[in-house]
PDB file of C-alpha atoms in Angstrom:
ATOM      1  CA  MET A   1     141.283 128.533 130.546  1.00 59.00           C
ATOM      2  CA  ASN A   2     139.687 131.706 129.251  1.00 63.00           C
ATOM      3  CA  LEU A   3     135.977 132.302 128.729  1.00 64.00           C
ATOM      4  CA  GLN A   4     136.149 131.684 124.964  1.00 70.00           C
ATOM      5  CA  GLU A   5     137.743 128.250 125.379  1.00 68.00           C
ATOM      6  CA  LEU A   6     135.246 127.335 128.092  1.00 64.00           C
ATOM      7  CA  ARG A   7     132.393 128.295 125.800  1.00 67.00           C
ATOM      8  CA  LYS A   8     133.781 126.135 122.960  1.00 66.00           C
ATOM      9  CA  LYS A   9     134.159 123.135 125.266  1.00 66.00           C
ATOM     10  CA  SER A  10     130.661 123.634 126.594  1.00 62.00           C
ATOM     11  CA  ILE A  11     129.218 123.724 123.056  1.00 62.00           C
ATOM     12  CA  ALA A  12     131.194 120.613 122.070  1.00 60.00           C
ATOM     13  CA  PHE A  13     129.971 118.779 125.177  1.00 54.00           C
ATOM     14  CA  THR A  14     126.351 119.748 124.469  1.00 54.00           C
ATOM     15  CA  ARG A  15     126.620 118.625 120.843  1.00 60.00           C
ATOM     16  CA  GLY A  16     127.988 115.284 121.986  1.00 55.00           C
ATOM     17  CA  LYS A  17     125.100 114.787 124.384  1.00 48.00           C
ATOM     18  CA  ILE A  18     122.565 115.647 121.672  1.00 46.00           C
ATOM     19  CA  ARG A  19     124.158 113.096 119.323  1.00 54.00           C
ATOM     20  CA  GLU A  20     124.022 110.455 122.047  1.00 48.00           C
ATOM     21  CA  ALA A  21     120.352 111.221 122.632  1.00 43.00           C
ATOM     22  CA  ILE A  22     119.522 110.397 119.000  1.00 51.00           C
ATOM     23  CA  LYS A  23     119.147 106.650 119.345  1.00 74.00           C
ATOM     24  CA  GLU A  24     118.556 104.105 116.600  1.00 81.00           C
ATOM     25  CA  ASP A  25     114.850 103.998 117.364  1.00 89.00           C
ATOM     26  CA  VAL A  26     114.453 107.688 116.482  1.00 92.00           C
ATOM     27  CA  PHE A  27     115.274 106.933 112.833  1.00 93.00           C
ATOM     28  CA  ILE A  28     113.019 103.877 112.928  1.00 95.00           C
ATOM     29  CA  ILE A  29     110.125 105.938 114.301  1.00 96.00           C
ATOM     30  CA  GLN A  30     110.561 108.499 111.510  1.00 96.00           C
ATOM     31  CA  LEU A  31     110.666 105.773 108.854  1.00 96.00           C
ATOM     32  CA  VAL A  32     107.517 104.116 110.189  1.00 97.00           C
ATOM     33  CA  ALA A  33     105.718 107.477 110.294  1.00 97.00           C
ATOM     34  CA  HIS A  34     106.778 108.174 106.702  1.00 98.00           C
ATOM     35  CA  ILE A  35     105.557 104.768 105.515  1.00 98.00           C
ATOM     36  CA  GLU A  36     102.218 105.389 107.231  1.00 97.00           C
ATOM     37  CA  ASP A  37     102.009 108.796 105.515  1.00 98.00           C
ATOM     38  CA  LEU A  38     102.683 107.141 102.163  1.00 98.00           C
ATOM     39  CA  ASP A  39      99.980 104.538 102.846  1.00 97.00           C
ATOM     40  CA  ARG A  40      97.403 107.234 103.551  1.00 97.00           C
ATOM     41  CA  ILE A  41      98.341 109.210 100.435  1.00 98.00           C
ATOM     42  CA  LEU A  42      98.409 106.074  98.289  1.00 97.00           C
ATOM     43  CA  ASN A  43      95.005 104.878  99.476  1.00 96.00           C
ATOM     44  CA  MET A  44      93.517 108.260  98.643  1.00 98.00           C
ATOM     45  CA  LEU A  45      95.128 108.487  95.190  1.00 98.00           C
ATOM     46  CA  ILE A  46      94.337 104.911  94.194  1.00 97.00           C
ATOM     47  CA  LYS A  47      90.709 105.384  95.188  1.00 97.00           C
ATOM     48  CA  ARG A  48      90.646 108.380  92.839  1.00 97.00           C
ATOM     49  CA  LEU A  49      92.442 106.331  90.158  1.00 97.00           C
ATOM     50  CA  ARG A  50      89.923 103.502  90.443  1.00 97.00           C
ATOM     51  CA  ASP A  51      86.930 105.858  90.363  1.00 97.00           C
ATOM     52  CA  TRP A  52      88.362 107.499  87.268  1.00 96.00           C
ATOM     53  CA  TYR A  53      89.320 104.274  85.504  1.00 96.00           C
ATOM     54  CA  GLU A  54      85.937 102.680  86.198  1.00 95.00           C
ATOM     55  CA  LEU A  55      84.425 105.232  83.813  1.00 95.00           C
ATOM     56  CA  THR A  56      86.225 103.504  80.960  1.00 95.00           C
ATOM     57  CA  LEU A  57      86.704  99.861  82.055  1.00 95.00           C
ATOM     58  CA  PRO A  58      84.956  99.072  85.365  1.00 94.00           C
ATOM     59  CA  GLU A  59      85.206  95.309  84.850  1.00 94.00           C
ATOM     60  CA  VAL A  60      89.010  95.347  85.254  1.00 94.00           C
ATOM     61  CA  SER A  61      88.878  97.466  88.391  1.00 92.00           C
ATOM     62  CA  ASN A  62      86.464  94.961  89.947  1.00 91.00           C
ATOM     63  CA  LEU A  63      88.709  92.028  89.063  1.00 92.00           C
ATOM     64  CA  ILE A  64      92.023  93.444  90.361  1.00 94.00           C
ATOM     65  CA  ILE A  65      91.933  93.876  94.133  1.00 92.00           C
ATOM     66  CA  LYS A  66      95.598  94.417  95.011  1.00 94.00           C
ATOM     67  CA  GLN A  67      96.622  98.065  94.676  1.00 93.00           C
ATOM     68  CA  GLU A  68     100.050  97.464  93.149  1.00 95.00           C
ATOM     69  CA  ASP A  69      98.654  95.059  90.548  1.00 96.00           C
ATOM     70  CA  PHE A  70      95.912  97.502  89.553  1.00 96.00           C
ATOM     71  CA  VAL A  71      98.344 100.400  89.098  1.00 97.00           C
ATOM     72  CA  ASP A  72     100.628  98.211  86.995  1.00 96.00           C
ATOM     73  CA  ILE A  73      98.059  96.529  84.773  1.00 96.00           C
ATOM     74  CA  ILE A  74      96.125  99.602  83.644  1.00 95.00           C
ATOM     75  CA  ARG A  75      99.202 100.876  81.840  1.00 94.00           C
ATOM     76  CA  LYS A  76      98.035  98.565  79.046  1.00 94.00           C
ATOM     77  CA  GLU A  77      95.692  99.720  76.308  1.00 93.00           C
ATOM     78  CA  ARG A  78      91.973  99.262  76.861  1.00 92.00           C
ATOM     79  CA  LYS A  79      91.478  96.867  73.943  1.00 92.00           C
ATOM     80  CA  ASN A  80      94.343  94.652  75.143  1.00 94.00           C
ATOM     81  CA  LEU A  81      92.891  94.455  78.640  1.00 94.00           C
ATOM     82  CA  MET A  82      89.463  93.581  77.257  1.00 92.00           C
ATOM     83  CA  GLN A  83      91.057  90.739  75.336  1.00 94.00           C
ATOM     84  CA  GLN A  84      93.152  89.616  78.324  1.00 94.00           C
ATOM     85  CA  PHE A  85      90.132  89.431  80.640  1.00 93.00           C
ATOM     86  CA  ASP A  86      87.754  88.176  77.953  1.00 93.00           C
ATOM     87  CA  ILE A  87      85.507  91.238  78.145  1.00 92.00           C
ATOM     88  CA  LYS A  88      83.283  91.205  75.064  1.00 91.00           C
ATOM     89  CA  GLU A  89      81.610  94.532  75.744  1.00 89.00           C
ATOM     90  CA  SER A  90      82.385  96.990  78.528  1.00 90.00           C
ATOM     91  CA  MET A  91      79.903  99.161  80.385  1.00 92.00           C
ATOM     92  CA  GLY A  92      82.448 101.980  80.323  1.00 91.00           C
ATOM     93  CA  LYS A  93      83.201 104.637  77.743  1.00 92.00           C
ATOM     94  CA  GLU A  94      86.331 104.679  75.610  1.00 91.00           C
ATOM     95  CA  PHE A  95      88.420 107.715  76.594  1.00 92.00           C
ATOM     96  CA  SER A  96      89.960 110.205  74.206  1.00 91.00           C
ATOM     97  CA  LYS A  97      93.738 110.508  74.009  1.00 90.00           C
ATOM     98  CA  LYS A  98      93.687 113.675  76.145  1.00 90.00           C
ATOM     99  CA  ASP A  99      91.565 111.993  78.816  1.00 90.00           C
ATOM    100  CA  LEU A 100      93.976 109.064  78.900  1.00 93.00           C
ATOM    101  CA  GLU A 101      96.946 111.401  79.328  1.00 94.00           C
ATOM    102  CA  SER A 102      95.442 112.854  82.501  1.00 94.00           C
ATOM    103  CA  LEU A 103      94.648 109.390  83.834  1.00 95.00           C
ATOM    104  CA  GLU A 104      98.175 108.196  83.055  1.00 96.00           C
ATOM    105  CA  LEU A 105      99.706 111.081  85.020  1.00 97.00           C
ATOM    106  CA  LEU A 106      97.776 109.970  88.092  1.00 97.00           C
ATOM    107  CA  ARG A 107      98.749 106.339  87.508  1.00 97.00           C
ATOM    108  CA  GLN A 108     102.428 107.304  87.304  1.00 98.00           C
ATOM    109  CA  GLU A 109     102.143 109.289  90.533  1.00 97.00           C
ATOM    110  CA  CYS A 110     100.724 106.231  92.294  1.00 98.00           C
ATOM    111  CA  GLU A 111     103.532 104.118  90.863  1.00 98.00           C
ATOM    112  CA  LYS A 112     106.184 106.488  92.221  1.00 98.00           C
ATOM    113  CA  ILE A 113     104.669 106.380  95.707  1.00 98.00           C
ATOM    114  CA  ILE A 114     104.545 102.565  95.609  1.00 98.00           C
ATOM    115  CA  GLN A 115     108.228 102.473  94.673  1.00 98.00           C
ATOM    116  CA  LEU A 116     109.138 104.957  97.416  1.00 98.00           C
ATOM    117  CA  ARG A 117     107.190 102.931  99.965  1.00 98.00           C
ATOM    118  CA  GLU A 118     109.043  99.767  98.928  1.00 97.00           C
ATOM    119  CA  LYS A 119     112.412 101.493  99.351  1.00 98.00           C
ATOM    120  CA  GLN A 120     111.512 102.924 102.756  1.00 98.00           C
ATOM    121  CA  THR A 121     110.162  99.560 103.916  1.00 98.00           C
ATOM    122  CA  GLN A 122     113.391  97.875 102.820  1.00 98.00           C
ATOM    123  CA  LYS A 123     115.414 100.476 104.725  1.00 97.00           C
ATOM    124  CA  LEU A 124     113.233  99.939 107.796  1.00 97.00           C
ATOM    125  CA  ASN A 125     113.757  96.174 107.623  1.00 97.00           C
ATOM    126  CA  GLU A 126     117.522  96.677 107.387  1.00 96.00           C
ATOM    127  CA  LEU A 127     117.618  98.993 110.416  1.00 95.00           C
ATOM    128  CA  MET A 128     115.372  96.721 112.454  1.00 96.00           C
ATOM    129  CA  GLN A 129     117.439  93.642 111.618  1.00 96.00           C
ATOM    130  CA  LYS A 130     120.670  95.451 112.472  1.00 94.00           C
ATOM    131  CA  HIS A 131     119.631  96.945 115.814  1.00 94.00           C
ATOM    132  CA  TYR A 132     116.742  94.754 116.982  1.00 96.00           C
ATOM    133  CA  PRO A 133     117.204  91.284 115.421  1.00 97.00           C
ATOM    134  CA  ASN A 134     115.154  89.386 118.006  1.00 97.00           C
ATOM    135  CA  LEU A 135     112.159  91.709 117.770  1.00 98.00           C
ATOM    136  CA  THR A 136     112.383  91.630 113.970  1.00 98.00           C
ATOM    137  CA  THR A 137     112.449  87.827 113.897  1.00 97.00           C
ATOM    138  CA  LEU A 138     109.319  87.671 116.039  1.00 96.00           C
ATOM    139  CA  ALA A 139     107.287  90.595 114.705  1.00 97.00           C
ATOM    140  CA  GLY A 140     108.801  91.427 111.322  1.00 96.00           C
ATOM    141  CA  GLY A 141     110.418  94.747 110.443  1.00 97.00           C
ATOM    142  CA  LEU A 142     107.254  96.765 109.832  1.00 97.00           C
ATOM    143  CA  ILE A 143     105.170  95.538 112.770  1.00 97.00           C
ATOM    144  CA  GLY A 144     108.196  95.679 115.065  1.00 98.00           C
ATOM    145  CA  GLY A 145     108.869  99.239 113.939  1.00 97.00           C
ATOM    146  CA  LYS A 146     105.224 100.189 114.479  1.00 97.00           C
ATOM    147  CA  LEU A 147     105.360  98.820 118.033  1.00 97.00           C
ATOM    148  CA  ILE A 148     108.415 100.992 118.745  1.00 97.00           C
ATOM    149  CA  GLU A 149     106.664 104.020 117.238  1.00 96.00           C
ATOM    150  CA  LEU A 150     103.424 103.450 119.148  1.00 96.00           C
ATOM    151  CA  ALA A 151     105.304 102.964 122.416  1.00 96.00           C
ATOM    152  CA  GLY A 152     107.319 106.142 121.847  1.00 94.00           C
ATOM    153  CA  GLY A 153     110.689 104.404 121.708  1.00 94.00           C
ATOM    154  CA  MET A 154     112.382 101.107 122.482  1.00 94.00           C
ATOM    155  CA  LYS A 155     113.010 102.010 126.124  1.00 93.00           C
ATOM    156  CA  LYS A 156     109.305 102.599 126.685  1.00 95.00           C
ATOM    157  CA  LEU A 157     108.365  99.450 124.775  1.00 96.00           C
ATOM    158  CA  ILE A 158     110.378  97.198 127.090  1.00 95.00           C
ATOM    159  CA  GLU A 159     108.710  98.815 130.101  1.00 96.00           C
ATOM    160  CA  PHE A 160     105.250  97.790 128.888  1.00 96.00           C
ATOM    161  CA  PRO A 161     103.714  94.513 130.078  1.00 96.00           C
ATOM    162  CA  SER A 162     102.868  92.070 127.305  1.00 96.00           C
ATOM    163  CA  SER A 163      99.150  92.841 127.806  1.00 94.00           C
ATOM    164  CA  THR A 164      99.816  96.446 126.742  1.00 95.00           C
ATOM    165  CA  ILE A 165     101.974  95.383 123.785  1.00 96.00           C
ATOM    166  CA  GLN A 166      99.087  93.161 122.690  1.00 95.00           C
ATOM    167  CA  ILE A 167      96.736  96.142 122.188  1.00 93.00           C
ATOM    168  CA  LEU A 168      99.187  98.760 120.886  1.00 94.00           C
ATOM    169  CA  GLY A 169      97.531 100.342 117.872  1.00 90.00           C
ATOM    170  CA  ALA A 170      94.016  99.878 119.268  1.00 81.00           C
ATOM    171  CA  GLU A 171      93.929 103.191 121.118  1.00 73.00           C
ATOM    172  CA  LYS A 172      90.599 104.287 119.617  1.00 78.00           C
ATOM    173  CA  ALA A 173      88.909 101.059 120.663  1.00 68.00           C
ATOM    174  CA  LEU A 174      90.444 101.364 124.124  1.00 64.00           C
ATOM    175  CA  PHE A 175      89.109 104.916 124.409  1.00 67.00           C
ATOM    176  CA  ARG A 176      85.601 103.737 123.479  1.00 75.00           C
ATOM    177  CA  HIS A 177      85.896 100.989 126.089  1.00 68.00           C
ATOM    178  CA  ILE A 178      86.942 103.408 128.842  1.00 74.00           C
ATOM    179  CA  LYS A 179      84.515 106.210 127.981  1.00 71.00           C
ATOM    180  CA  PHE A 180      81.456 104.394 126.666  1.00 67.00           C
ATOM    181  CA  GLY A 181      81.794 100.896 128.087  1.00 71.00           C
ATOM    182  CA  ALA A 182      82.311  99.247 124.708  1.00 71.00           C
ATOM    183  CA  ARG A 183      84.034  95.876 124.516  1.00 79.00           C
ATOM    184  CA  PRO A 184      87.766  96.129 125.270  1.00 72.00           C
ATOM    185  CA  PRO A 185      90.183  95.611 122.367  1.00 78.00           C
ATOM    186  CA  LYS A 186      91.937  92.249 122.203  1.00 85.00           C
ATOM    187  CA  TYR A 187      94.698  93.201 119.758  1.00 84.00           C
ATOM    188  CA  GLY A 188      96.113  96.145 117.839  1.00 91.00           C
ATOM    189  CA  VAL A 189      98.753  96.101 115.103  1.00 95.00           C
ATOM    190  CA  LEU A 190      99.534  92.467 115.965  1.00 96.00           C
ATOM    191  CA  LEU A 191      96.424  91.525 113.983  1.00 94.00           C
ATOM    192  CA  GLY A 192      98.537  92.184 110.886  1.00 95.00           C
ATOM    193  CA  HIS A 193     100.964  89.428 111.914  1.00 96.00           C
ATOM    194  CA  GLU A 194     100.469  86.146 110.059  1.00 95.00           C
ATOM    195  CA  TYR A 195     100.494  84.162 113.322  1.00 95.00           C
ATOM    196  CA  VAL A 196      97.519  86.130 114.663  1.00 95.00           C
ATOM    197  CA  ALA A 197      95.673  86.675 111.378  1.00 94.00           C
ATOM    198  CA  SER A 198      95.665  82.943 110.562  1.00 94.00           C
ATOM    199  CA  SER A 199      94.581  81.840 114.038  1.00 93.00           C
ATOM    200  CA  LYS A 200      90.982  80.915 114.874  1.00 93.00           C
ATOM    201  CA  GLN A 201      91.562  82.254 118.393  1.00 94.00           C
ATOM    202  CA  LYS A 202      93.085  85.596 117.492  1.00 92.00           C
ATOM    203  CA  ALA A 203      93.010  87.100 120.984  1.00 91.00           C
ATOM    204  CA  LYS A 204      94.923  84.161 122.482  1.00 94.00           C
ATOM    205  CA  ALA A 205      97.370  84.142 119.583  1.00 95.00           C
ATOM    206  CA  ALA A 206      97.962  87.889 120.010  1.00 95.00           C
ATOM    207  CA  GLY A 207      98.601  87.339 123.714  1.00 95.00           C
ATOM    208  CA  ARG A 208     101.155  84.592 123.092  1.00 96.00           C
ATOM    209  CA  LEU A 209     102.891  86.651 120.416  1.00 97.00           C
ATOM    210  CA  ALA A 210     102.974  89.760 122.628  1.00 97.00           C
ATOM    211  CA  ASP A 211     104.550  87.721 125.421  1.00 97.00           C
ATOM    212  CA  LYS A 212     107.401  86.558 123.168  1.00 97.00           C
ATOM    213  CA  ILE A 213     107.796  90.037 121.656  1.00 98.00           C
ATOM    214  CA  SER A 214     108.192  91.453 125.156  1.00 97.00           C
ATOM    215  CA  ILE A 215     111.066  89.042 125.819  1.00 97.00           C
ATOM    216  CA  ALA A 216     112.681  89.683 122.423  1.00 97.00           C
ATOM    217  CA  ALA A 217     112.542  93.465 122.863  1.00 96.00           C
ATOM    218  CA  LYS A 218     114.224  93.287 126.271  1.00 95.00           C
ATOM    219  CA  VAL A 219     117.006  91.054 124.945  1.00 96.00           C
ATOM    220  CA  ASP A 220     117.616  93.482 122.064  1.00 94.00           C
ATOM    221  CA  TYR A 221     117.568  96.565 124.269  1.00 93.00           C
ATOM    222  CA  PHE A 222     120.140  95.130 126.653  1.00 91.00           C
ATOM    223  CA  LYS A 223     122.246  93.785 123.751  1.00 90.00           C
ATOM    224  CA  GLY A 224     121.760  90.140 124.640  1.00 93.00           C
ATOM    225  CA  GLU A 225     122.381  87.127 122.420  1.00 95.00           C
ATOM    226  CA  PHE A 226     120.163  86.122 119.523  1.00 96.00           C
ATOM    227  CA  VAL A 227     117.180  84.094 120.738  1.00 96.00           C
ATOM    228  CA  GLY A 228     114.673  85.083 118.054  1.00 95.00           C
ATOM    229  CA  ASP A 229     114.451  81.674 116.376  1.00 95.00           C
ATOM    230  CA  LYS A 230     114.037  79.941 119.737  1.00 96.00           C
ATOM    231  CA  LEU A 231     111.208  82.295 120.729  1.00 95.00           C
ATOM    232  CA  LYS A 232     109.571  81.843 117.342  1.00 94.00           C
ATOM    233  CA  ARG A 233     109.613  78.054 117.685  1.00 94.00           C
ATOM    234  CA  MET A 234     107.836  78.401 121.029  1.00 93.00           C
ATOM    235  CA  LEU A 235     104.832  79.856 119.194  1.00 90.00           C
ATOM    236  CA  LYS A 236     104.262  76.666 117.215  1.00 81.00           C
TER     237      LYS A 236
END
């Protein structure tokens, strides 16, 4: 074998190793990070949209809390919204056509980001269900993906004790606890899970959920059988 052939084989071998190193969780981590980016951008733009719209019809902005609903409903004409919400007289000023055009451009931009976020979230759910069905059944696609991202990968996640999984996402609170002696965090992203959010004893609920998530993640990582439904029933 000459030097040229050896070099080609070496390059091919290296490429193969690089491909192997790109695990499923790398794509999941990127998707989660992108969704979080979109959330930050959307929150900023919708705050601007609300501030702007409240100059013309503040009553509607106060009535519609959900972001997606607000972006959708203000596509309607001002007079129609006043009739729909039984607003006899608004505190706001009626905008000119040119003012409305500028506002509509911002509204459309928010709408596009909402649609992109929905598509990326759907893709995340599909990847999570395909590669980590047990974790997804317990935590959901988005929270499960966030746990993988916060841990730095699935391999690292399964190495964490359930007590660490319980507070993933509460790093700032943990820092304040360590440095300033503030109260330690009792939960992180798991607070967004319905099981924890609806519980009167959120810390205990987060602990129980983290324990089952720890089991589910290990089963998924080592390609075990599906036990997600069984673990979920144990939470009831």
